[in-house]
Steps between C-alpha positions, in 0.01 A plus 500: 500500500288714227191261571519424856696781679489832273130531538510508885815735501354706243131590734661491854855701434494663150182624415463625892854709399650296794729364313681620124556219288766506178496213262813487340518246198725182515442288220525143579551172238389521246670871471440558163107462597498704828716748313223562186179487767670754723622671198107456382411682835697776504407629096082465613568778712510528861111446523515188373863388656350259793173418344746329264732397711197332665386339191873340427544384827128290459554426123831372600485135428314479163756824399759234564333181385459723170907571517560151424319500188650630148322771517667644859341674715447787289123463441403429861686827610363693168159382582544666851664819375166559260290442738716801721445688142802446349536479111691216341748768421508656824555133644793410283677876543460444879641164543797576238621782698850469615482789755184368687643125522843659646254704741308218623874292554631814646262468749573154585844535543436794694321321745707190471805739654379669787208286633706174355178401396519136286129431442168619528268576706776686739343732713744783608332705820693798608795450340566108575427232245292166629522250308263240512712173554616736816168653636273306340199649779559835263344293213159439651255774592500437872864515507540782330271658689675463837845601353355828361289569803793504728724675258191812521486488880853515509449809283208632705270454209139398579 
């Protein structure tokens, strides 16, 4: 969805303001690692937040091949933070606190008890969850498109 669908959502709805879009952060297996790179996001600032998000999301695999070694993950996703700015310090204060990990879970379960959402990408549009084993024409860019074009003529919207 980030690589294939986001772009084409982001120029044709969002960035024309016909469309607001809300990311909401659902950490998926392994949810110690989602936790720390959203975690990772949100202390770079809100500048940064996406462009980092973005860089997770493509670093993904090797951040998870590098899980499995002794070391953990923890140099792939400090390697990331620096290059976002971060000191060492700054890295391992971030990850290590307890209020922004509850944040990120509260968020989840938020999300997980009124849209019953159980995996990502779910796209919620006015209110109503889709989940992609259910509407799985949401999930490509020409799908998407004709659901939220008839959801803004419906509204009037041009």
């Amino acid at each position: 969805f980030h690589e294939t669908v986001f772009p084409g959502l982001k120029s044709k709805y969002i960035d024309t303001g016909k469309v607001k879009f809300i990311f909401r952060e659902f950490p998926t297996p392994p949810e110690a690692i989602a936790v720390a790179e959203f975690q990772i996001a949100r202390c770079a600032g809100k500048d940064k937040y996406f462009a980092l998000l973005d860089t997770f999301f493509k670093e993904q695999e090797g951040i998870f091949q590098q899980a499995q070694s002794p070391t953990g993950a923890k140099p792939a996703l400090l390697g990331i933070a620096r290059q976002a700015g971060m000191s060492e310090e700054q890295f391992e204060a971030c990850i290590a606190d307890p209020k922004g990990q509850q944040a990120i879970l509260d968020t989840a379960k938020a999300g997980m008890d009124k849209y019953k959402i159980t995996g990502t990408p779910t796209l919620v549009i006015d209110e109503t969850p889709m989940p992609g084993e259910q509407n799985p024409e949401a999930y490509n860019i020409d799908g998407l498109s004709k659901i939220l074009d008839a959801k803004l003529a419906a509204k009037g919207a041009k």
